[in-house]
Short mmCIF file of C-alpha atoms in Angstrom, two decimals:
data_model
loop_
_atom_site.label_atom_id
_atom_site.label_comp_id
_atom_site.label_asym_id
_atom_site.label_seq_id
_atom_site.Cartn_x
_atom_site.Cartn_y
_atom_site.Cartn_z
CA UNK A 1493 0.00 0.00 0.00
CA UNK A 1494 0.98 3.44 -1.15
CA UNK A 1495 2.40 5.87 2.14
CA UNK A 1496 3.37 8.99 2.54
CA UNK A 1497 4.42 9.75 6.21
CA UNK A 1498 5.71 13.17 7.66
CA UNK A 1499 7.86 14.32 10.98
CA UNK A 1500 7.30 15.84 12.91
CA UNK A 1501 3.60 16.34 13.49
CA UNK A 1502 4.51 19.46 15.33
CA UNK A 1503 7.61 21.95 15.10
CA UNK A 1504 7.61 24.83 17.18
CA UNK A 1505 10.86 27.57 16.00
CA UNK A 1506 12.19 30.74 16.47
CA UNK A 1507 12.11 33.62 14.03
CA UNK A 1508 15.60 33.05 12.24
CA UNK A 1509 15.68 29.35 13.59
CA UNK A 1510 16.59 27.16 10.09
CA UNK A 1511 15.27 23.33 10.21
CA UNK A 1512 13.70 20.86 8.13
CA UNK A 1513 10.31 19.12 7.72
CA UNK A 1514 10.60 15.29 6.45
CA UNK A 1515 8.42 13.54 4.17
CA UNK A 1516 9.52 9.78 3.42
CA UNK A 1517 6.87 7.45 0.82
CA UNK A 1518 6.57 4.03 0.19
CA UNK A 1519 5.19 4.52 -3.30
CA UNK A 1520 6.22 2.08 -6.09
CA UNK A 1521 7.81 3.96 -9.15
CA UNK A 1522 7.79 7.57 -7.65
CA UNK A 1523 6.14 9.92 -10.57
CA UNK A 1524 6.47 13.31 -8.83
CA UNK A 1525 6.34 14.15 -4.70
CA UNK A 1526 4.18 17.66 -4.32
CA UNK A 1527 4.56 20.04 -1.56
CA UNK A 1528 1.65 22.04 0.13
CA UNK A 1529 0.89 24.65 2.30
CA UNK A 1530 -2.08 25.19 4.02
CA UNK A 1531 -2.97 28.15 6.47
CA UNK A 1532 -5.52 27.62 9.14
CA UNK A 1533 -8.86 28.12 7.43
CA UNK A 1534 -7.71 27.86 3.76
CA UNK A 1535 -7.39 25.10 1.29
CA UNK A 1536 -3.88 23.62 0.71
CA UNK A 1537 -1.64 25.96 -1.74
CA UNK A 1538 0.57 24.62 -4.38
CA UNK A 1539 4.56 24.88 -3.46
CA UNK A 1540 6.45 22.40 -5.49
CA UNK A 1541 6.87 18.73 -7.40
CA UNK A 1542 9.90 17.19 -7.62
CA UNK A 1543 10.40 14.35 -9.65
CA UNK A 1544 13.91 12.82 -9.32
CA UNK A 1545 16.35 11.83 -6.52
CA UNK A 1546 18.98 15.10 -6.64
CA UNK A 1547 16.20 17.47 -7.53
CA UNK A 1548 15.46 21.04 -5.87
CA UNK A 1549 14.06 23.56 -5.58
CA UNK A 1550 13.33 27.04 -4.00
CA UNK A 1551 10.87 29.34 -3.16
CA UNK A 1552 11.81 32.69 -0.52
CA UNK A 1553 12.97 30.77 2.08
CA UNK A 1554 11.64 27.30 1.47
CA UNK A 1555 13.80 24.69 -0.51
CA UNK A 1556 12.62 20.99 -1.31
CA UNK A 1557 14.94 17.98 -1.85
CA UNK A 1558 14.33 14.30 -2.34
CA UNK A 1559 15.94 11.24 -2.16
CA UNK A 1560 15.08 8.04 -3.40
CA UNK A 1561 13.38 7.43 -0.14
CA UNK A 1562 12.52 10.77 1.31
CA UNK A 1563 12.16 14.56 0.36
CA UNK A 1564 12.84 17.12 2.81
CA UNK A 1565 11.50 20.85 3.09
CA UNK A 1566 14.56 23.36 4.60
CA UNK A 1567 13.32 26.72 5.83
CA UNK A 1568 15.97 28.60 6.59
CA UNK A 1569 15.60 31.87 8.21
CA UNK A 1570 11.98 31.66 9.23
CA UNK A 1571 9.92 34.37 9.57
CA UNK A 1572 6.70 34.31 11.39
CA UNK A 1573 4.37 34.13 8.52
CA UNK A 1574 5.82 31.30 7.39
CA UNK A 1575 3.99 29.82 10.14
CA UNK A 1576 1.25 26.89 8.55
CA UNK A 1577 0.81 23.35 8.24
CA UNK A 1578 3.32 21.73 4.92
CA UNK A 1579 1.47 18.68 3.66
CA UNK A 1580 3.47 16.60 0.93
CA UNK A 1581 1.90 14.21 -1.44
CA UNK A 1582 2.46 11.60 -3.79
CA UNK A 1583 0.08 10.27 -6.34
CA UNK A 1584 -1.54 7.51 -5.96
CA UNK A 1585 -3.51 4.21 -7.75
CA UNK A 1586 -4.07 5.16 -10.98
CA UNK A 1587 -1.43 8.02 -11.07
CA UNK A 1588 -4.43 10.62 -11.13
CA UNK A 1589 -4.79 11.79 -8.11
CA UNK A 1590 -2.74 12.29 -4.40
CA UNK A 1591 -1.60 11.04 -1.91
CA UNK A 1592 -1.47 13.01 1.56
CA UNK A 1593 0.60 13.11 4.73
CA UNK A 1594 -0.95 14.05 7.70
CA UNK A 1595 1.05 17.21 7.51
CA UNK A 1596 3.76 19.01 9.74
CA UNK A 1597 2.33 22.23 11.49
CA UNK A 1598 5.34 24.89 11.80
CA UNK A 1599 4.93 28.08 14.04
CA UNK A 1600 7.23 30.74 14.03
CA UNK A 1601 7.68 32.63 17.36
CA UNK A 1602 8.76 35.89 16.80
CA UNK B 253 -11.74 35.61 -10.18
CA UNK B 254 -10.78 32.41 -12.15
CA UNK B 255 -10.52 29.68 -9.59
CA UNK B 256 -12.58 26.75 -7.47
CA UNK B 257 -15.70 28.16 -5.78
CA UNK B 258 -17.28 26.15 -2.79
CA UNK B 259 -20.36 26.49 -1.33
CA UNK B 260 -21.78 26.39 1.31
CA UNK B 261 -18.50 27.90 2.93
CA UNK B 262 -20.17 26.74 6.75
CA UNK B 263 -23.01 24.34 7.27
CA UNK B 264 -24.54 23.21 10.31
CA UNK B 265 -27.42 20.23 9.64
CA UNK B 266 -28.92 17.01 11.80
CA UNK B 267 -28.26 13.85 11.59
CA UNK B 268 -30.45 11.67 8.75
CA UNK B 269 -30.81 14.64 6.84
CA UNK B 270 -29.77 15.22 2.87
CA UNK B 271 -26.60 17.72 2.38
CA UNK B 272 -24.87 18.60 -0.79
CA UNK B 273 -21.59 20.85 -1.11
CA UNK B 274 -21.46 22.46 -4.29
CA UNK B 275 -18.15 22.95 -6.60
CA UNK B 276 -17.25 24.96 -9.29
CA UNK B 277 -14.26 25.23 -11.08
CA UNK B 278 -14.14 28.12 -14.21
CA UNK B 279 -10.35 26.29 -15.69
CA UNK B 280 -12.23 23.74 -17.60
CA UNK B 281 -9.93 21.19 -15.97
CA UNK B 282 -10.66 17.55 -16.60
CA UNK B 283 -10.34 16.15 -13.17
CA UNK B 284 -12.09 17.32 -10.36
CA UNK B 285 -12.10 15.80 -6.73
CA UNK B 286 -13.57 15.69 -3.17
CA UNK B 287 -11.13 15.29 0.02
CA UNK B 288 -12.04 15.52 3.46
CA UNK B 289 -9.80 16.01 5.93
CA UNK B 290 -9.96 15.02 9.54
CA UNK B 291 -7.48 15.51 12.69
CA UNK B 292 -5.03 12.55 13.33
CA UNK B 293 -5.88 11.66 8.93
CA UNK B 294 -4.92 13.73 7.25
CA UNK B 295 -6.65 14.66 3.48
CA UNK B 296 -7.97 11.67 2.42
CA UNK B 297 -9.90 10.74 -1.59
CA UNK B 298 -13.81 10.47 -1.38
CA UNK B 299 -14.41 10.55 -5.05
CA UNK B 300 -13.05 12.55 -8.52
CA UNK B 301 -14.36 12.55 -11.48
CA UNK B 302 -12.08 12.39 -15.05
CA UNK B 303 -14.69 14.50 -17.24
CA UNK B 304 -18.44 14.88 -17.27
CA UNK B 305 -20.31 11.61 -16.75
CA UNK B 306 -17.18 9.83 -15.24
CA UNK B 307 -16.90 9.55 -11.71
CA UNK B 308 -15.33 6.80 -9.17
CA UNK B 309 -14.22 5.98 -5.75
CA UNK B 310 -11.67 6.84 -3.71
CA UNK B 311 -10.43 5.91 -0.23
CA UNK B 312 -13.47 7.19 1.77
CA UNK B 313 -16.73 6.92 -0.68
CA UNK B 314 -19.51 5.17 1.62
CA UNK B 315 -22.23 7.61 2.33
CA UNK B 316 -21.42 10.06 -0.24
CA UNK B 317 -23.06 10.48 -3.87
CA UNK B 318 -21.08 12.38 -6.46
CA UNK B 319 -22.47 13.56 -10.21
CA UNK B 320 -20.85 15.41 -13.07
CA UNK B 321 -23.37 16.51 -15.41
CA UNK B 322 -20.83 19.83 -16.52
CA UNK B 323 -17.37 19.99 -16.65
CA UNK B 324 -16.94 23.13 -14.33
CA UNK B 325 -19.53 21.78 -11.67
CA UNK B 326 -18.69 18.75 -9.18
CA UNK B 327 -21.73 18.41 -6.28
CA UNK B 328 -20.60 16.06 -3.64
CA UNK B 329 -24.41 14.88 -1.35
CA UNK B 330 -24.48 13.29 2.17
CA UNK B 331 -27.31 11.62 0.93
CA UNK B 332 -28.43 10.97 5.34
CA UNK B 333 -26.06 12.74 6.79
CA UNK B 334 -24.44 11.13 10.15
CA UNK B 335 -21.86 12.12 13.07
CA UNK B 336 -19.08 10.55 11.29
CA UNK B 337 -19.28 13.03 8.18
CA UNK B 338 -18.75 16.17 10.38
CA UNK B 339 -15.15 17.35 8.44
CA UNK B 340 -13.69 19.70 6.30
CA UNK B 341 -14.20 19.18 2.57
CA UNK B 342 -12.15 20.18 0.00
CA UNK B 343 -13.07 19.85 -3.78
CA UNK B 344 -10.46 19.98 -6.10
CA UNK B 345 -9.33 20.14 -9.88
CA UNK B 346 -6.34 19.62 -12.00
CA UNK B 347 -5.80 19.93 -15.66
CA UNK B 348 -6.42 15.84 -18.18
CA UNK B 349 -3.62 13.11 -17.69
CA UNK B 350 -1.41 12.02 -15.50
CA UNK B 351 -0.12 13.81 -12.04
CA UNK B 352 3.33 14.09 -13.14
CA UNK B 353 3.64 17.22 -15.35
CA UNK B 354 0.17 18.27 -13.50
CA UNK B 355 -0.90 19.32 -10.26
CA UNK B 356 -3.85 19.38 -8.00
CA UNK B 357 -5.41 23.13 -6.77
CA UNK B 358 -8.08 23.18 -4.03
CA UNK B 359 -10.89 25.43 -2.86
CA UNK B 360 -11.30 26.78 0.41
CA UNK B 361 -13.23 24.41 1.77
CA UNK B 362 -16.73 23.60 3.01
CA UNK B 363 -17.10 23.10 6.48
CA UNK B 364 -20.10 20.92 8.02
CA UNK B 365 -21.29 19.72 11.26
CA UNK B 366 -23.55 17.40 11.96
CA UNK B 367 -25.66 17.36 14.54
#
């Protein structure tokens, strides 16, 4: 069975305090792992796909890597309104739709 | 505003009774979808649709009732509405074929409680 799991559930940082989010997926022939944002309230925003181990890429402060196991998302420098839950996703049977972790909610603290 | 409309935004209802979130997408993208997502799950599949007149299941589809009549409108119906279906639902769309080279964008949301 397709998986895509996330840690931590919860990270709590400091304004300027880099770190990294984890997604690893147990998804047989890997065609693309997405990365979300959602803000309390909101639907989930569109950040990036990556599609091969060695691929990343960047966005402000945000970069996404992956592995041939795992992807990670770096922040670096956070700020406060980067504050949300990331949610990354794979797709799943039939390659037409995704996948979801339960998601990694990041505060800030200014 | 191009985009995926929801609607109701908010909806309170009781138990038994018949509930149906509206969608509306104005891309004319093939695919269209329904996710709810609950604490401690996660966003998890109820049902998408690949065009008009093509719908099918996902991970969560008992209780629920789908139809696709128009491209740009996907109604999702609680057909008798229990505990269990109080959630945040997200419908969905993303341009014909495969994921890879694609990607999913979501409305707001629809949030119901049942009562």
């Amino acid at each position: 069975e397709d998986q895509v799991t996330q840690s931590p559930e919860a990270l709590r940082l400091q304004e300027g305090e880099s770190s990294s989010l984890n997604c690893s997926y147990t998804v047989s022939g890997l065609r693309g792992l997405f990365w979300y944002r959602q803000d309390p309230g909101k639907g989930p925003e569109f950040l990036f796909t990556l599609y091969s181990a060695g691929e990343e890429k960047e966005k402000e402060r945000l970069k996404a890597t992956l592995t041939k196991k795992e992807s990670f998302l770096h922040i670096t420098a956070p700020k406060p309104e980067d504050s949300a839950t990331y949610l990354c996703a794979a797709p799943g049977a039939g390659s037409y739709q995704l996948t979801f972790g339960k998601g990694t909610k990041l505060s800030v603290i200014p | 505003d191009a985009g995926i409309t929801q609607s109701p935004r908010y909806k309170i209802t009781e138990t038994g009774r018949q509930v149906t979130l509206m969608c509306h997408q104005t891309w004319s993208h093939s695919y269209m979808f329904w996710y709810r997502q609950d604490l401690g799950h996660g966003l998890r599949l109820i049902y998408y649709s690949a065009a008009a007149d093509i719908t099918d299941k996902g991970e969560v589809p008992d209780g629920y009732v789908v139809s696709r009549s128009k491209t740009e409108n996907f109604p999702l119906t609680l057909e008798s509405a229990t505990r269990s279906q109080t959630s945040v639902y997200f419908c969905a769309s993303k341009p014909g074929g495969p994921i890879s080279g694609n990607t999913i964008y979501f409305g707001e949301g629809s949030w119901l409680t049942v009562v």
